[in-house]
Amino acid sequence: MPDIYGNTAGLGPSALRALERIYRRRVPPDSIATPELVRSLADASREAGRQVGVLVHRSGVVDYVVVGTSTGLMLPDIGRLRAAQGRFRALRLVHTHLFNEGLTHDDLTDLTRLRLDLVCAVLLSPGGDPRSLTWAYNVPSGHKRAEGAESRGGSYEVVPPQPWGRPQPHFGQLIGALEDEFSRLSKSRTIEAKDGRAILVHVGEKSHPGAMRRARSRMDELASLAHTAGVEVIDRIIQLRDRIDPKLVLGKGKLEQVVIRAIDLDAETLIFDHDLSPAQASGIAAHTDLKVIDRSQLILDIFAQRAETRDGKLQVELAQLKYTLPRLGQRDDALSRLTGGIGGRGPGETTLEIGRRRARERLNRLERQLTQLERQRSERRRRRQQVDVPVVAIVGYTNAGKSTLLNTLTRAGVLAEDKLFATLDTRSRRLELPSGAHVILTDTVGFIRDMPKDLFAAFRATFEEAADANLLLELIDASDPEEAEHRRTTQELLDRLELRDVPRLRVFNKVDRLDEAAAEDLAFDEDAVLVSALDRSTIPPLLARIEEALGASLRRRATHDGHAWTSSGSTDPELLDELADH
């Protein structure tokens, strides 16, 4: 017996037989719906007292027969794989409307979300006979509207109710022409990034002061993160609500608009400027048929791409496992894997349990390996302390110019790019001060607001390289409009690392991008130094302030009588290079 989908409870044998007979119908390529199919749907709908619909394949075969309520129809899961670029699903929905009402919001949402060929409603008379047909189909932007059709927001066109029996347009030619238009449009869009196209989404609470300004600032930063990760941002969507939806973050209606926008722009990914719970991520993915990631996943992906040393790679993998482990309980789609409960019980482990166990085992191995690497870092720090080498650590918000400053001061040749987290692994180099004294200069991982807690925990040992510093250079991008917020974030993270008592020198970078008045305002701050890390002529005042701040340490070392000292009181450069850990 063929399957009948949907609301079949309470249907009698006669109604079920009428539904089963619909599977025998065939639709030729030139027709939206044959008179025989329309009559069968009307008869079955009258017998059941409910909406009845079919999903007809482009080959003419009825793939699904679905029963709804008197006012709506819930389609079965037709698979989560999207249609090929520029192509539809090769399925069209033909269904009855009992009260002579036109296409509903749900009908049009199914059309766009599922990328159906077409949605057609058979409008019935009070007696249950077919009265008229109305249908809609997806159209690309710039499409020339067909005669008699109504454009609805540019995403689809609706043909108003046509009397029953009037000739229909050639279905195959209509859909073929539309697919050709979509395909040409898709090919004309150049994908600028290696990881495809994405829409950014921010949802905030409107009661917060400055909610819109804050949302735009966060979206700018999220766009920079996406660029660093290799994703092309094609749209940004901001919604301010009374409260965040606990299930879908956005409201359901807004989420449907986002999906339609993603389809129009050929976006494969939604990136949320929020940390999504496992249930939220799964729920949004189920509603959208798109890849869904949150801010933490995006940052973790950047770290995974940027890690170069074994230390950094292990730390990133540890953070990713800690993030992923709670999410192994979520199903990606229907019956994608056993998750326990009905159908998943037995004497052995379920697939989910095996995955969790292996993840925990790997996590434990990583933690042991990182403990060993931490011992090695501690040994290097101990050797530095034995020869009493002053350490200066550069700290600050990501993309403030820390690596560029390290390169300018030491000619280190470290990678420096105008991207967030361009440098991930801690770098230490020898720096010679104007007096001839040497210090070790360390570049640290950049900070960012709302840093994922798993990432912060995994990289805590790396951040703590600054704990043994004699001086912190707090580098600030003076040209960034969010400079004050970045300083607050840096202070909060330094407090979490218990580094508030380490002497600190505030260094404003990129002052060459400021206008004259803004630069003069900064110059009045006696505790700050103004530099442009790309301009070596601005560096001497910084070196002088470093030497001044390290005065006691340098004087103490100048009287040291250890074997590592040269006759001038400077440490042997070769030993310093070794301690700096090239």
mmCIF file with all atom_site columns, C-alpha atoms in Angstrom, residues 400-553:
data_model
loop_
_atom_site.group_PDB
_atom_site.id
_atom_site.type_symbol
_atom_site.label_atom_id
_atom_site.label_alt_id
_atom_site.label_comp_id
_atom_site.label_asym_id
_atom_site.label_entity_id
_atom_site.label_seq_id
_atom_site.pdbx_PDB_ins_code
_atom_site.Cartn_x
_atom_site.Cartn_y
_atom_site.Cartn_z
_atom_site.occupancy
_atom_site.B_iso_or_equiv
_atom_site.pdbx_formal_charge
_atom_site.auth_seq_id
_atom_site.auth_comp_id
_atom_site.auth_asym_id
_atom_site.auth_atom_id
_atom_site.pdbx_PDB_model_num
ATOM 1   C CA . ALA A 1 400 ? 45.890 46.439 16.746 1.00 0.00 ? 400 ALA A CA 1
ATOM 2   C CA . GLY A 1 401 ? 49.245 45.944 14.981 1.00 0.00 ? 401 GLY A CA 1
ATOM 3   C CA . LYS A 1 402 ? 51.170 43.820 17.506 1.00 0.00 ? 402 LYS A CA 1
ATOM 4   C CA . SER A 1 403 ? 53.004 41.695 14.927 1.00 0.00 ? 403 SER A CA 1
ATOM 5   C CA . THR A 1 404 ? 53.829 44.751 12.821 1.00 0.00 ? 404 THR A CA 1
ATOM 6   C CA . LEU A 1 405 ? 55.324 46.445 15.875 1.00 0.00 ? 405 LEU A CA 1
ATOM 7   C CA . LEU A 1 406 ? 57.356 43.317 16.696 1.00 0.00 ? 406 LEU A CA 1
ATOM 8   C CA . ASN A 1 407 ? 58.688 43.285 13.130 1.00 0.00 ? 407 ASN A CA 1
ATOM 9   C CA . THR A 1 408 ? 59.581 46.976 13.194 1.00 0.00 ? 408 THR A CA 1
ATOM 10  C CA . LEU A 1 409 ? 61.343 46.756 16.555 1.00 0.00 ? 409 LEU A CA 1
ATOM 11  C CA . THR A 1 410 ? 63.250 43.504 15.940 1.00 0.00 ? 410 THR A CA 1
ATOM 12  C CA . ARG A 1 411 ? 63.141 42.941 12.141 1.00 0.00 ? 411 ARG A CA 1
ATOM 13  C CA . ALA A 1 412 ? 61.583 39.583 12.989 1.00 0.00 ? 412 ALA A CA 1
ATOM 14  C CA . GLY A 1 413 ? 59.779 38.863 9.712  1.00 0.00 ? 413 GLY A CA 1
ATOM 15  C CA . VAL A 1 414 ? 56.661 37.592 11.520 1.00 0.00 ? 414 VAL A CA 1
ATOM 16  C CA . LEU A 1 415 ? 53.466 37.392 9.420  1.00 0.00 ? 415 LEU A CA 1
ATOM 17  C CA . ALA A 1 416 ? 51.539 40.659 9.732  1.00 0.00 ? 416 ALA A CA 1
ATOM 18  C CA . GLU A 1 417 ? 48.246 41.193 7.876  1.00 0.00 ? 417 GLU A CA 1
ATOM 19  C CA . ASP A 1 418 ? 45.328 43.580 8.139  1.00 0.00 ? 418 ASP A CA 1
ATOM 20  C CA . LYS A 1 419 ? 43.111 40.763 9.404  1.00 0.00 ? 419 LYS A CA 1
ATOM 21  C CA . LEU A 1 420 ? 41.806 39.655 12.779 1.00 0.00 ? 420 LEU A CA 1
ATOM 22  C CA . PHE A 1 421 ? 44.006 36.981 14.383 1.00 0.00 ? 421 PHE A CA 1
ATOM 23  C CA . ALA A 1 422 ? 46.559 37.136 11.568 1.00 0.00 ? 422 ALA A CA 1
ATOM 24  C CA . THR A 1 423 ? 49.092 35.955 14.157 1.00 0.00 ? 423 THR A CA 1
ATOM 25  C CA . LEU A 1 424 ? 48.092 33.140 16.467 1.00 0.00 ? 424 LEU A CA 1
ATOM 26  C CA . ASP A 1 425 ? 51.239 31.590 17.930 1.00 0.00 ? 425 ASP A CA 1
ATOM 27  C CA . THR A 1 426 ? 53.279 33.467 20.523 1.00 0.00 ? 426 THR A CA 1
ATOM 28  C CA . ARG A 1 427 ? 56.532 34.858 19.075 1.00 0.00 ? 427 ARG A CA 1
ATOM 29  C CA . SER A 1 428 ? 59.551 36.069 21.090 1.00 0.00 ? 428 SER A CA 1
ATOM 30  C CA . ARG A 1 429 ? 62.505 37.999 19.656 1.00 0.00 ? 429 ARG A CA 1
ATOM 31  C CA . ARG A 1 430 ? 65.585 39.791 20.994 1.00 0.00 ? 430 ARG A CA 1
ATOM 32  C CA . LEU A 1 431 ? 65.360 43.585 21.143 1.00 0.00 ? 431 LEU A CA 1
ATOM 33  C CA . GLU A 1 432 ? 68.342 45.894 21.597 1.00 0.00 ? 432 GLU A CA 1
ATOM 34  C CA . LEU A 1 433 ? 67.573 49.142 23.412 1.00 0.00 ? 433 LEU A CA 1
ATOM 35  C CA . PRO A 1 434 ? 69.354 52.479 22.730 1.00 0.00 ? 434 PRO A CA 1
ATOM 36  C CA . SER A 1 435 ? 71.683 51.889 25.707 1.00 0.00 ? 435 SER A CA 1
ATOM 37  C CA . GLY A 1 436 ? 72.861 48.603 24.205 1.00 0.00 ? 436 GLY A CA 1
ATOM 38  C CA . ALA A 1 437 ? 70.954 46.499 26.724 1.00 0.00 ? 437 ALA A CA 1
ATOM 39  C CA . HIS A 1 438 ? 68.947 43.570 25.416 1.00 0.00 ? 438 HIS A CA 1
ATOM 40  C CA . VAL A 1 439 ? 65.452 42.403 26.330 1.00 0.00 ? 439 VAL A CA 1
ATOM 41  C CA . ILE A 1 440 ? 63.118 39.711 25.022 1.00 0.00 ? 440 ILE A CA 1
ATOM 42  C CA . LEU A 1 441 ? 60.075 41.091 23.212 1.00 0.00 ? 441 LEU A CA 1
ATOM 43  C CA . THR A 1 442 ? 57.038 38.780 23.023 1.00 0.00 ? 442 THR A CA 1
ATOM 44  C CA . ASP A 1 443 ? 54.053 39.074 20.678 1.00 0.00 ? 443 ASP A CA 1
ATOM 45  C CA . THR A 1 444 ? 50.911 37.480 22.130 1.00 0.00 ? 444 THR A CA 1
ATOM 46  C CA . VAL A 1 445 ? 47.588 36.279 20.735 1.00 0.00 ? 445 VAL A CA 1
ATOM 47  C CA . GLY A 1 446 ? 45.137 39.122 20.224 1.00 0.00 ? 446 GLY A CA 1
ATOM 48  C CA . PHE A 1 447 ? 42.124 39.633 22.446 1.00 0.00 ? 447 PHE A CA 1
ATOM 49  C CA . ILE A 1 448 ? 38.535 39.973 21.238 1.00 0.00 ? 448 ILE A CA 1
ATOM 50  C CA . ARG A 1 449 ? 35.290 40.729 23.023 1.00 0.00 ? 449 ARG A CA 1
ATOM 51  C CA . ASP A 1 450 ? 33.207 37.731 24.022 1.00 0.00 ? 450 ASP A CA 1
ATOM 52  C CA . MET A 1 451 ? 36.126 35.407 23.391 1.00 0.00 ? 451 MET A CA 1
ATOM 53  C CA . PRO A 1 452 ? 34.801 31.802 23.419 1.00 0.00 ? 452 PRO A CA 1
ATOM 54  C CA . LYS A 1 453 ? 35.411 30.421 26.891 1.00 0.00 ? 453 LYS A CA 1
ATOM 55  C CA . ASP A 1 454 ? 36.743 27.109 25.568 1.00 0.00 ? 454 ASP A CA 1
ATOM 56  C CA . LEU A 1 455 ? 39.219 28.963 23.389 1.00 0.00 ? 455 LEU A CA 1
ATOM 57  C CA . PHE A 1 456 ? 40.297 31.204 26.246 1.00 0.00 ? 456 PHE A CA 1
ATOM 58  C CA . ALA A 1 457 ? 40.788 28.173 28.483 1.00 0.00 ? 457 ALA A CA 1
ATOM 59  C CA . ALA A 1 458 ? 42.787 26.298 25.836 1.00 0.00 ? 458 ALA A CA 1
ATOM 60  C CA . PHE A 1 459 ? 45.035 29.300 25.150 1.00 0.00 ? 459 PHE A CA 1
ATOM 61  C CA . ARG A 1 460 ? 45.322 30.421 28.763 1.00 0.00 ? 460 ARG A CA 1
ATOM 62  C CA . ALA A 1 461 ? 48.827 28.985 29.076 1.00 0.00 ? 461 ALA A CA 1
ATOM 63  C CA . THR A 1 462 ? 49.869 30.921 25.963 1.00 0.00 ? 462 THR A CA 1
ATOM 64  C CA . PHE A 1 463 ? 48.365 34.136 27.295 1.00 0.00 ? 463 PHE A CA 1
ATOM 65  C CA . GLU A 1 464 ? 50.243 33.548 30.527 1.00 0.00 ? 464 GLU A CA 1
ATOM 66  C CA . GLU A 1 465 ? 53.523 34.032 28.654 1.00 0.00 ? 465 GLU A CA 1
ATOM 67  C CA . ALA A 1 466 ? 52.857 37.636 29.639 1.00 0.00 ? 466 ALA A CA 1
ATOM 68  C CA . ALA A 1 467 ? 52.666 36.709 33.332 1.00 0.00 ? 467 ALA A CA 1
ATOM 69  C CA . ASP A 1 468 ? 56.467 36.695 33.662 1.00 0.00 ? 468 ASP A CA 1
ATOM 70  C CA . ALA A 1 469 ? 56.869 39.953 31.768 1.00 0.00 ? 469 ALA A CA 1
ATOM 71  C CA . ASN A 1 470 ? 58.595 42.884 33.417 1.00 0.00 ? 470 ASN A CA 1
ATOM 72  C CA . LEU A 1 471 ? 56.537 45.222 31.267 1.00 0.00 ? 471 LEU A CA 1
ATOM 73  C CA . LEU A 1 472 ? 53.361 45.025 29.180 1.00 0.00 ? 472 LEU A CA 1
ATOM 74  C CA . LEU A 1 473 ? 52.991 47.146 26.069 1.00 0.00 ? 473 LEU A CA 1
ATOM 75  C CA . GLU A 1 474 ? 49.229 47.616 25.769 1.00 0.00 ? 474 GLU A CA 1
ATOM 76  C CA . LEU A 1 475 ? 48.883 48.314 22.054 1.00 0.00 ? 475 LEU A CA 1
ATOM 77  C CA . ILE A 1 476 ? 45.761 50.222 21.002 1.00 0.00 ? 476 ILE A CA 1
ATOM 78  C CA . ASP A 1 477 ? 44.528 50.969 17.495 1.00 0.00 ? 477 ASP A CA 1
ATOM 79  C CA . ALA A 1 478 ? 44.016 54.720 17.840 1.00 0.00 ? 478 ALA A CA 1
ATOM 80  C CA . SER A 1 479 ? 42.155 54.889 14.516 1.00 0.00 ? 479 SER A CA 1
ATOM 81  C CA . ASP A 1 480 ? 39.458 52.377 15.455 1.00 0.00 ? 480 ASP A CA 1
ATOM 82  C CA . PRO A 1 481 ? 36.119 54.001 16.388 1.00 0.00 ? 481 PRO A CA 1
ATOM 83  C CA . GLU A 1 482 ? 35.624 51.195 18.934 1.00 0.00 ? 482 GLU A CA 1
ATOM 84  C CA . GLU A 1 483 ? 38.961 51.946 20.608 1.00 0.00 ? 483 GLU A CA 1
ATOM 85  C CA . ALA A 1 484 ? 37.392 52.544 24.048 1.00 0.00 ? 484 ALA A CA 1
ATOM 86  C CA . GLU A 1 485 ? 35.463 49.243 23.885 1.00 0.00 ? 485 GLU A CA 1
ATOM 87  C CA . HIS A 1 486 ? 38.632 47.418 22.841 1.00 0.00 ? 486 HIS A CA 1
ATOM 88  C CA . ARG A 1 487 ? 40.512 48.872 25.804 1.00 0.00 ? 487 ARG A CA 1
ATOM 89  C CA . ARG A 1 488 ? 37.770 47.676 28.154 1.00 0.00 ? 488 ARG A CA 1
ATOM 90  C CA . THR A 1 489 ? 37.943 44.178 26.661 1.00 0.00 ? 489 THR A CA 1
ATOM 91  C CA . THR A 1 490 ? 41.730 44.101 27.016 1.00 0.00 ? 490 THR A CA 1
ATOM 92  C CA . GLN A 1 491 ? 41.489 45.203 30.643 1.00 0.00 ? 491 GLN A CA 1
ATOM 93  C CA . GLU A 1 492 ? 38.859 42.561 31.442 1.00 0.00 ? 492 GLU A CA 1
ATOM 94  C CA . LEU A 1 493 ? 40.941 39.746 29.926 1.00 0.00 ? 493 LEU A CA 1
ATOM 95  C CA . LEU A 1 494 ? 44.135 40.915 31.632 1.00 0.00 ? 494 LEU A CA 1
ATOM 96  C CA . ASP A 1 495 ? 42.201 40.892 34.914 1.00 0.00 ? 495 ASP A CA 1
ATOM 97  C CA . ARG A 1 496 ? 41.046 37.311 34.207 1.00 0.00 ? 496 ARG A CA 1
ATOM 98  C CA . LEU A 1 497 ? 44.697 36.393 33.652 1.00 0.00 ? 497 LEU A CA 1
ATOM 99  C CA . GLU A 1 498 ? 45.596 38.142 36.938 1.00 0.00 ? 498 GLU A CA 1
ATOM 100 C CA . LEU A 1 499 ? 48.014 40.491 35.165 1.00 0.00 ? 499 LEU A CA 1
ATOM 101 C CA . ARG A 1 500 ? 46.612 43.741 36.508 1.00 0.00 ? 500 ARG A CA 1
ATOM 102 C CA . ASP A 1 501 ? 49.706 44.318 38.686 1.00 0.00 ? 501 ASP A CA 1
ATOM 103 C CA . VAL A 1 502 ? 52.277 43.953 35.886 1.00 0.00 ? 502 VAL A CA 1
ATOM 104 C CA . PRO A 1 503 ? 53.710 47.382 34.919 1.00 0.00 ? 503 PRO A CA 1
ATOM 105 C CA . ARG A 1 504 ? 52.088 48.617 31.746 1.00 0.00 ? 504 ARG A CA 1
ATOM 106 C CA . LEU A 1 505 ? 52.882 51.151 29.046 1.00 0.00 ? 505 LEU A CA 1
ATOM 107 C CA . ARG A 1 506 ? 49.992 52.348 26.901 1.00 0.00 ? 506 ARG A CA 1
ATOM 108 C CA . VAL A 1 507 ? 50.960 52.572 23.211 1.00 0.00 ? 507 VAL A CA 1
ATOM 109 C CA . PHE A 1 508 ? 48.616 54.110 20.634 1.00 0.00 ? 508 PHE A CA 1
ATOM 110 C CA . ASN A 1 509 ? 49.319 52.699 17.170 1.00 0.00 ? 509 ASN A CA 1
ATOM 111 C CA . LYS A 1 510 ? 48.208 53.825 13.692 1.00 0.00 ? 510 LYS A CA 1
ATOM 112 C CA . VAL A 1 511 ? 48.288 57.501 14.675 1.00 0.00 ? 511 VAL A CA 1
ATOM 113 C CA . ASP A 1 512 ? 49.101 58.294 11.046 1.00 0.00 ? 512 ASP A CA 1
ATOM 114 C CA . ARG A 1 513 ? 45.436 57.570 10.300 1.00 0.00 ? 513 ARG A CA 1
ATOM 115 C CA . LEU A 1 514 ? 44.200 60.240 12.729 1.00 0.00 ? 514 LEU A CA 1
ATOM 116 C CA . ASP A 1 515 ? 43.403 63.816 11.859 1.00 0.00 ? 515 ASP A CA 1
ATOM 117 C CA . GLU A 1 516 ? 45.560 66.494 13.451 1.00 0.00 ? 516 GLU A CA 1
ATOM 118 C CA . ALA A 1 517 ? 43.087 67.375 16.216 1.00 0.00 ? 517 ALA A CA 1
ATOM 119 C CA . ALA A 1 518 ? 42.638 63.755 17.349 1.00 0.00 ? 518 ALA A CA 1
ATOM 120 C CA . ALA A 1 519 ? 46.403 63.189 17.381 1.00 0.00 ? 519 ALA A CA 1
ATOM 121 C CA . GLU A 1 520 ? 46.913 66.320 19.498 1.00 0.00 ? 520 GLU A CA 1
ATOM 122 C CA . ASP A 1 521 ? 44.300 65.122 22.006 1.00 0.00 ? 521 ASP A CA 1
ATOM 123 C CA . LEU A 1 522 ? 46.159 61.832 22.438 1.00 0.00 ? 522 LEU A CA 1
ATOM 124 C CA . ALA A 1 523 ? 49.475 63.634 22.810 1.00 0.00 ? 523 ALA A CA 1
ATOM 125 C CA . PHE A 1 524 ? 48.225 65.232 26.048 1.00 0.00 ? 524 PHE A CA 1
ATOM 126 C CA . ASP A 1 525 ? 48.137 61.769 27.679 1.00 0.00 ? 525 ASP A CA 1
ATOM 127 C CA . GLU A 1 526 ? 51.482 61.721 29.486 1.00 0.00 ? 526 GLU A CA 1
ATOM 128 C CA . ASP A 1 527 ? 51.170 57.997 30.226 1.00 0.00 ? 527 ASP A CA 1
ATOM 129 C CA . ALA A 1 528 ? 50.851 57.052 26.546 1.00 0.00 ? 528 ALA A CA 1
ATOM 130 C CA . VAL A 1 529 ? 53.211 56.763 23.596 1.00 0.00 ? 529 VAL A CA 1
ATOM 131 C CA . LEU A 1 530 ? 52.078 57.496 20.039 1.00 0.00 ? 530 LEU A CA 1
ATOM 132 C CA . VAL A 1 531 ? 53.537 55.438 17.191 1.00 0.00 ? 531 VAL A CA 1
ATOM 133 C CA . SER A 1 532 ? 52.889 54.198 13.702 1.00 0.00 ? 532 SER A CA 1
ATOM 134 C CA . ALA A 1 533 ? 54.306 50.694 13.634 1.00 0.00 ? 533 ALA A CA 1
ATOM 135 C CA . LEU A 1 534 ? 54.930 51.003 9.893  1.00 0.00 ? 534 LEU A CA 1
ATOM 136 C CA . ASP A 1 535 ? 57.021 54.168 10.356 1.00 0.00 ? 535 ASP A CA 1
ATOM 137 C CA . ARG A 1 536 ? 60.368 53.539 12.065 1.00 0.00 ? 536 ARG A CA 1
ATOM 138 C CA . SER A 1 537 ? 60.831 57.270 12.687 1.00 0.00 ? 537 SER A CA 1
ATOM 139 C CA . THR A 1 538 ? 58.089 57.126 15.351 1.00 0.00 ? 538 THR A CA 1
ATOM 140 C CA . ILE A 1 539 ? 59.813 54.318 17.284 1.00 0.00 ? 539 ILE A CA 1
ATOM 141 C CA . PRO A 1 540 ? 62.662 56.078 19.238 1.00 0.00 ? 540 PRO A CA 1
ATOM 142 C CA . PRO A 1 541 ? 60.296 57.649 21.833 1.00 0.00 ? 541 PRO A CA 1
ATOM 143 C CA . LEU A 1 542 ? 58.821 54.195 22.471 1.00 0.00 ? 542 LEU A CA 1
ATOM 144 C CA . LEU A 1 543 ? 62.266 52.624 22.980 1.00 0.00 ? 543 LEU A CA 1
ATOM 145 C CA . ALA A 1 544 ? 63.163 55.405 25.396 1.00 0.00 ? 544 ALA A CA 1
ATOM 146 C CA . ARG A 1 545 ? 59.971 54.842 27.404 1.00 0.00 ? 545 ARG A CA 1
ATOM 147 C CA . ILE A 1 546 ? 60.616 51.078 27.491 1.00 0.00 ? 546 ILE A CA 1
ATOM 148 C CA . GLU A 1 547 ? 64.119 51.704 28.814 1.00 0.00 ? 547 GLU A CA 1
ATOM 149 C CA . GLU A 1 548 ? 62.760 54.151 31.365 1.00 0.00 ? 548 GLU A CA 1
ATOM 150 C CA . ALA A 1 549 ? 60.067 51.707 32.523 1.00 0.00 ? 549 ALA A CA 1
ATOM 151 C CA . LEU A 1 550 ? 62.626 48.889 32.824 1.00 0.00 ? 550 LEU A CA 1
ATOM 152 C CA . GLY A 1 551 ? 65.158 51.127 34.560 1.00 0.00 ? 551 GLY A CA 1
ATOM 153 C CA . ALA A 1 552 ? 65.421 49.158 37.784 1.00 0.00 ? 552 ALA A CA 1
ATOM 154 C CA . SER A 1 553 ? 65.607 45.824 35.984 1.00 0.00 ? 553 SER A CA 1
#
